[in-house]
mmCIF file of C-alpha atoms and ligand atoms in Angstrom:
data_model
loop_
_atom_site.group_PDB
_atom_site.id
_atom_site.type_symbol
_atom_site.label_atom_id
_atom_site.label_comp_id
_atom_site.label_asym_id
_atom_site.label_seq_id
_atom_site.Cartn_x
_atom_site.Cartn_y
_atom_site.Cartn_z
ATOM 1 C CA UNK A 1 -38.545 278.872 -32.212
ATOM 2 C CA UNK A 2 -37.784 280.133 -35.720
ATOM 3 C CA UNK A 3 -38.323 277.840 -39.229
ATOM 4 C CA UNK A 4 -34.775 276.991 -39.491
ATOM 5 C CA UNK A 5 -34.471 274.928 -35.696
ATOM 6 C CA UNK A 6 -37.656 273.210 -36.619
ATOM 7 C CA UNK A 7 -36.580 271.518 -39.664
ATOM 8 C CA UNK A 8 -32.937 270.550 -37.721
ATOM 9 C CA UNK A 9 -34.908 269.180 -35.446
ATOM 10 C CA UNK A 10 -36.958 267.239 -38.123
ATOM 11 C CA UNK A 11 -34.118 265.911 -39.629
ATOM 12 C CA UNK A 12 -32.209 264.806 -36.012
ATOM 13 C CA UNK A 13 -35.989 262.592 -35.787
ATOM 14 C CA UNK A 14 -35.472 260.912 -39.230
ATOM 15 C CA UNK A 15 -32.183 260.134 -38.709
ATOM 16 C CA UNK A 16 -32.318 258.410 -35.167
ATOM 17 C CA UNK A 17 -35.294 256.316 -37.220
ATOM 18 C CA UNK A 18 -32.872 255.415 -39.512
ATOM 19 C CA UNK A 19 -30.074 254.147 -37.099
ATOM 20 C CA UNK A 20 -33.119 252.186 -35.176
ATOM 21 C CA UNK A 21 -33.966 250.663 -38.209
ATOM 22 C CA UNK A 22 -30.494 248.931 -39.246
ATOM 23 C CA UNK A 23 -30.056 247.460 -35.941
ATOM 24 C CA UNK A 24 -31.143 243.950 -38.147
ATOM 25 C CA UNK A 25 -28.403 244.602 -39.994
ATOM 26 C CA UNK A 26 -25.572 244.277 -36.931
ATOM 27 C CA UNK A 27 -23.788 241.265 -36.372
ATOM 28 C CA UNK A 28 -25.298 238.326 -34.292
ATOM 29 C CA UNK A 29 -24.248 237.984 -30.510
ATOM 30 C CA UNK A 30 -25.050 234.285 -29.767
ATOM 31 C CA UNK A 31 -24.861 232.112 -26.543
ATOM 32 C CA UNK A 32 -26.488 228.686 -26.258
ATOM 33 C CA UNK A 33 -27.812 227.566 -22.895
ATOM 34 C CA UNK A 34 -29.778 224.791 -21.379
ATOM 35 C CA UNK A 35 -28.489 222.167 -23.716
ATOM 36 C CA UNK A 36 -30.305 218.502 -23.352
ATOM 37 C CA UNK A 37 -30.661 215.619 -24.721
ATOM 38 C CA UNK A 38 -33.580 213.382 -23.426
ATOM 39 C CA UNK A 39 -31.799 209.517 -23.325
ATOM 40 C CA UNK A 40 -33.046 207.638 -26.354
ATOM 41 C CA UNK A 41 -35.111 204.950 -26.522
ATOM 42 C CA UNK A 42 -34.951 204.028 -30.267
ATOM 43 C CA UNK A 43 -32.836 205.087 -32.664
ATOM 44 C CA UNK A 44 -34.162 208.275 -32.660
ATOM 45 C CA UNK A 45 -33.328 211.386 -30.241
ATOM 46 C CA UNK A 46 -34.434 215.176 -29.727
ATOM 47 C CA UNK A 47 -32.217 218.016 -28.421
ATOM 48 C CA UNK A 48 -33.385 220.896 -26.449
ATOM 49 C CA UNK A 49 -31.213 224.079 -26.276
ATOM 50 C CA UNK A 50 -32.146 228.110 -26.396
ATOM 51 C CA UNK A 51 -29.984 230.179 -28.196
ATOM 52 C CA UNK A 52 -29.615 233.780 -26.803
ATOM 53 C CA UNK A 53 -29.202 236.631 -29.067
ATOM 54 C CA UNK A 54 -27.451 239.676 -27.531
ATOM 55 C CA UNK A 55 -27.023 241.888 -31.333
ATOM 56 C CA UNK A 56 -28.432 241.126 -35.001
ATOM 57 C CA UNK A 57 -31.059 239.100 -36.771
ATOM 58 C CA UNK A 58 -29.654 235.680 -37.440
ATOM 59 C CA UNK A 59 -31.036 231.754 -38.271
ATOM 60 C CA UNK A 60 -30.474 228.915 -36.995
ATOM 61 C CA UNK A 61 -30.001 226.600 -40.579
ATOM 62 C CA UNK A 62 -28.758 223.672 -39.798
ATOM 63 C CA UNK A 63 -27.177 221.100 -37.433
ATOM 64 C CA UNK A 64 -24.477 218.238 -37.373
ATOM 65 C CA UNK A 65 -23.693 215.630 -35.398
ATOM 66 C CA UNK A 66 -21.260 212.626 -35.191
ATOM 67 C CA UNK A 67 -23.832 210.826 -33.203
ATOM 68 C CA UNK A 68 -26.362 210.837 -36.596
ATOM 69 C CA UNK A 69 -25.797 211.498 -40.433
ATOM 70 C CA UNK A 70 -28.959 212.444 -40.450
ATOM 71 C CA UNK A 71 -30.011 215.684 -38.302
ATOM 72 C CA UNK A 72 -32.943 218.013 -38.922
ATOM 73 C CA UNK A 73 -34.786 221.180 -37.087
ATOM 74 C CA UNK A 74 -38.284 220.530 -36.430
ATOM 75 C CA UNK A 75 -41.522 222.652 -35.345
ATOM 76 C CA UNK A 76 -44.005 221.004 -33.854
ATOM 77 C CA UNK A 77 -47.487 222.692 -34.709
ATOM 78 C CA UNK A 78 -51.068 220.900 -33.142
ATOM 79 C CA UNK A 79 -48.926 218.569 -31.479
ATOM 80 C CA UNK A 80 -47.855 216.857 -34.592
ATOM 81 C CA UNK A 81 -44.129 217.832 -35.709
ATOM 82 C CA UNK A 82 -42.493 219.154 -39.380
ATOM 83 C CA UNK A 83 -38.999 219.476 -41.042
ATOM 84 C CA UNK A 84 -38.270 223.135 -41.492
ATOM 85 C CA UNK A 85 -35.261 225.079 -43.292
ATOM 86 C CA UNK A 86 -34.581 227.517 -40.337
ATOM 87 C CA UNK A 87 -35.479 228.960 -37.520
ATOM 88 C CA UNK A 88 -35.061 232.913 -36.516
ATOM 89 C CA UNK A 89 -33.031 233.867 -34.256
ATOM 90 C CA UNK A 90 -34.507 236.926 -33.531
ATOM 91 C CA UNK A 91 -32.276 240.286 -32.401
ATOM 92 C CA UNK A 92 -31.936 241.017 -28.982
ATOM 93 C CA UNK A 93 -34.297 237.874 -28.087
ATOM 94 C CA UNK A 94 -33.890 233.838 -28.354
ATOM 95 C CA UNK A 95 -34.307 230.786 -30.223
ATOM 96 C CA UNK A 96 -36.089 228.187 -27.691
ATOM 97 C CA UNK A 97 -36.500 224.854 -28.689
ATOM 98 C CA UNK A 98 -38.005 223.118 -25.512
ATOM 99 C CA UNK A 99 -40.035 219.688 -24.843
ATOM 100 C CA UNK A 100 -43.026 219.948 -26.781
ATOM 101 C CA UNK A 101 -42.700 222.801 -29.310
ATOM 102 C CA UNK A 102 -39.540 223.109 -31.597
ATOM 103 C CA UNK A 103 -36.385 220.599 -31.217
ATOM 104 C CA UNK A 104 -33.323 219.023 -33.198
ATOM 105 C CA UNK A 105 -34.028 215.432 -34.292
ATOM 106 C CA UNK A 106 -31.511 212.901 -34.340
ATOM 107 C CA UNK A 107 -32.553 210.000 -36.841
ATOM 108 C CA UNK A 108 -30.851 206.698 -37.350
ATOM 109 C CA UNK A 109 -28.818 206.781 -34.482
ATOM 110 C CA UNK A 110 -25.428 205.402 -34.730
ATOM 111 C CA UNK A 111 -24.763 204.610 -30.941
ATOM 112 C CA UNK A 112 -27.046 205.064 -27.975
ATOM 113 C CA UNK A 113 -26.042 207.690 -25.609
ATOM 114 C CA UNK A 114 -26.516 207.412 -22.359
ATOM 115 C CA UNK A 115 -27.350 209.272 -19.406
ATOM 116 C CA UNK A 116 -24.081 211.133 -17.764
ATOM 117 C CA UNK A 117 -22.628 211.260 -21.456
ATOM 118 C CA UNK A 118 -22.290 214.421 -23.835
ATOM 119 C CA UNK A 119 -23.190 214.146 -27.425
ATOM 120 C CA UNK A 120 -21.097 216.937 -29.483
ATOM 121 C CA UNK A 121 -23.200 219.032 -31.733
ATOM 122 C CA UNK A 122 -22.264 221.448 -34.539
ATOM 123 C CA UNK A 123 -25.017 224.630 -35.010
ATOM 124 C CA UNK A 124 -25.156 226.540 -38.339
ATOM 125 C CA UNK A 125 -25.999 229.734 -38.035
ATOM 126 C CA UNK A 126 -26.611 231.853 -41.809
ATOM 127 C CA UNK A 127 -24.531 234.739 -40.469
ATOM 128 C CA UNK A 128 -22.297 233.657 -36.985
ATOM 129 C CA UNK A 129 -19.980 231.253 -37.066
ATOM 130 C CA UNK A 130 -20.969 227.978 -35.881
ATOM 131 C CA UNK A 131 -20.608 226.713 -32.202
ATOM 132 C CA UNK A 132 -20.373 223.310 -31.235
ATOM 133 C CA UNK A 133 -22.101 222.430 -28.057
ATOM 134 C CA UNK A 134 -21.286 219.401 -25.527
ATOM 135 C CA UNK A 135 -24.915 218.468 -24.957
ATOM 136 C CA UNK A 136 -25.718 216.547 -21.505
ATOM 137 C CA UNK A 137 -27.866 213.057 -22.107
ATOM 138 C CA UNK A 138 -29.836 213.534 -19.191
ATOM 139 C CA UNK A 139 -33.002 210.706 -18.378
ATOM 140 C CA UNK A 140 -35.437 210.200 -21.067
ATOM 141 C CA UNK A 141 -38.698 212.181 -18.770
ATOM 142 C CA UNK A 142 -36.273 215.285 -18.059
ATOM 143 C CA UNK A 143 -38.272 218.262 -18.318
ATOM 144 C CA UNK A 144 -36.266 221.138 -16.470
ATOM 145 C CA UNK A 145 -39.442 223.589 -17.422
ATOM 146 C CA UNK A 146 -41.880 221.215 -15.281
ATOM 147 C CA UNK A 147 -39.409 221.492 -12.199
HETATM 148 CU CU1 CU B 201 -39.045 215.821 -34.641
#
């Protein structure tokens, strides 16, 4: 091997880096799954959903509702729970917000869904458009990870 293929080769390494390294950059390939909502018993409700992420970095930033003027994105950390901004949607992996760790709260209900029905909710991503999900009211103990 002379001087001039190893330093080719060289350069073919630091560019394939490169291309690895702006795979962040590519556009977000989302798909939401597994939607529930729990039935309410107050005026307050949580939904459950896992967002699948087939391309680029993206975050979840915010959700709407017409069931609730008032919808945040909560972490729950040591069992007690926290408004956040965001949450990552991370490339090629998935948001999962599931009974006991990170949900959507629904304060100051304006109706009570109930079981059977669909509640329509709006998700904000910061770079994909938004999708609005038909999200199932299922009982208030539904737990499809404990099945
Ligand atoms: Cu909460």
């Amino acid at each position: 091997m002379n001087r001039r293929t190893v330093l080719v080769g060289a350069l073919a390494l630091t560019t394939g880096l490169a291309l690895t390294g702006c795979s962040s950059d590519s556009r977000p390939e989302l798909e939401v799954t597994g939607a529930f909502m729990p039935q309410p018993v107050g005026d307050m409700a949580a939904g459950f959903l896992v967002v699948k992420n087939s391309g680029g970095t993206d975050r979840l930033t915010s959700v709407s509702s017409a069931l609730s003027d008032h919808v945040t994105i909560h972490e729950t950390k040591n069992q007690a729970m926290r408004m956040v901004s965001s949450f990552e949607v991370p490339a090629g992996g998935e948001l999962d917000l599931g009974r006991g760790g990170n949900h959507i709260m629904f304060m100051d209900l304006k109706k009570q869904p109930k079981q059977g029905e669909t509640v329509s909710v709006e998700l904000h991503f910061e770079k994909a458009d938004p999708i609005t999900v038909d999200v199932p009211v299922k009982e208030t103990t539904y737990n499809p990870k404990k099945q």
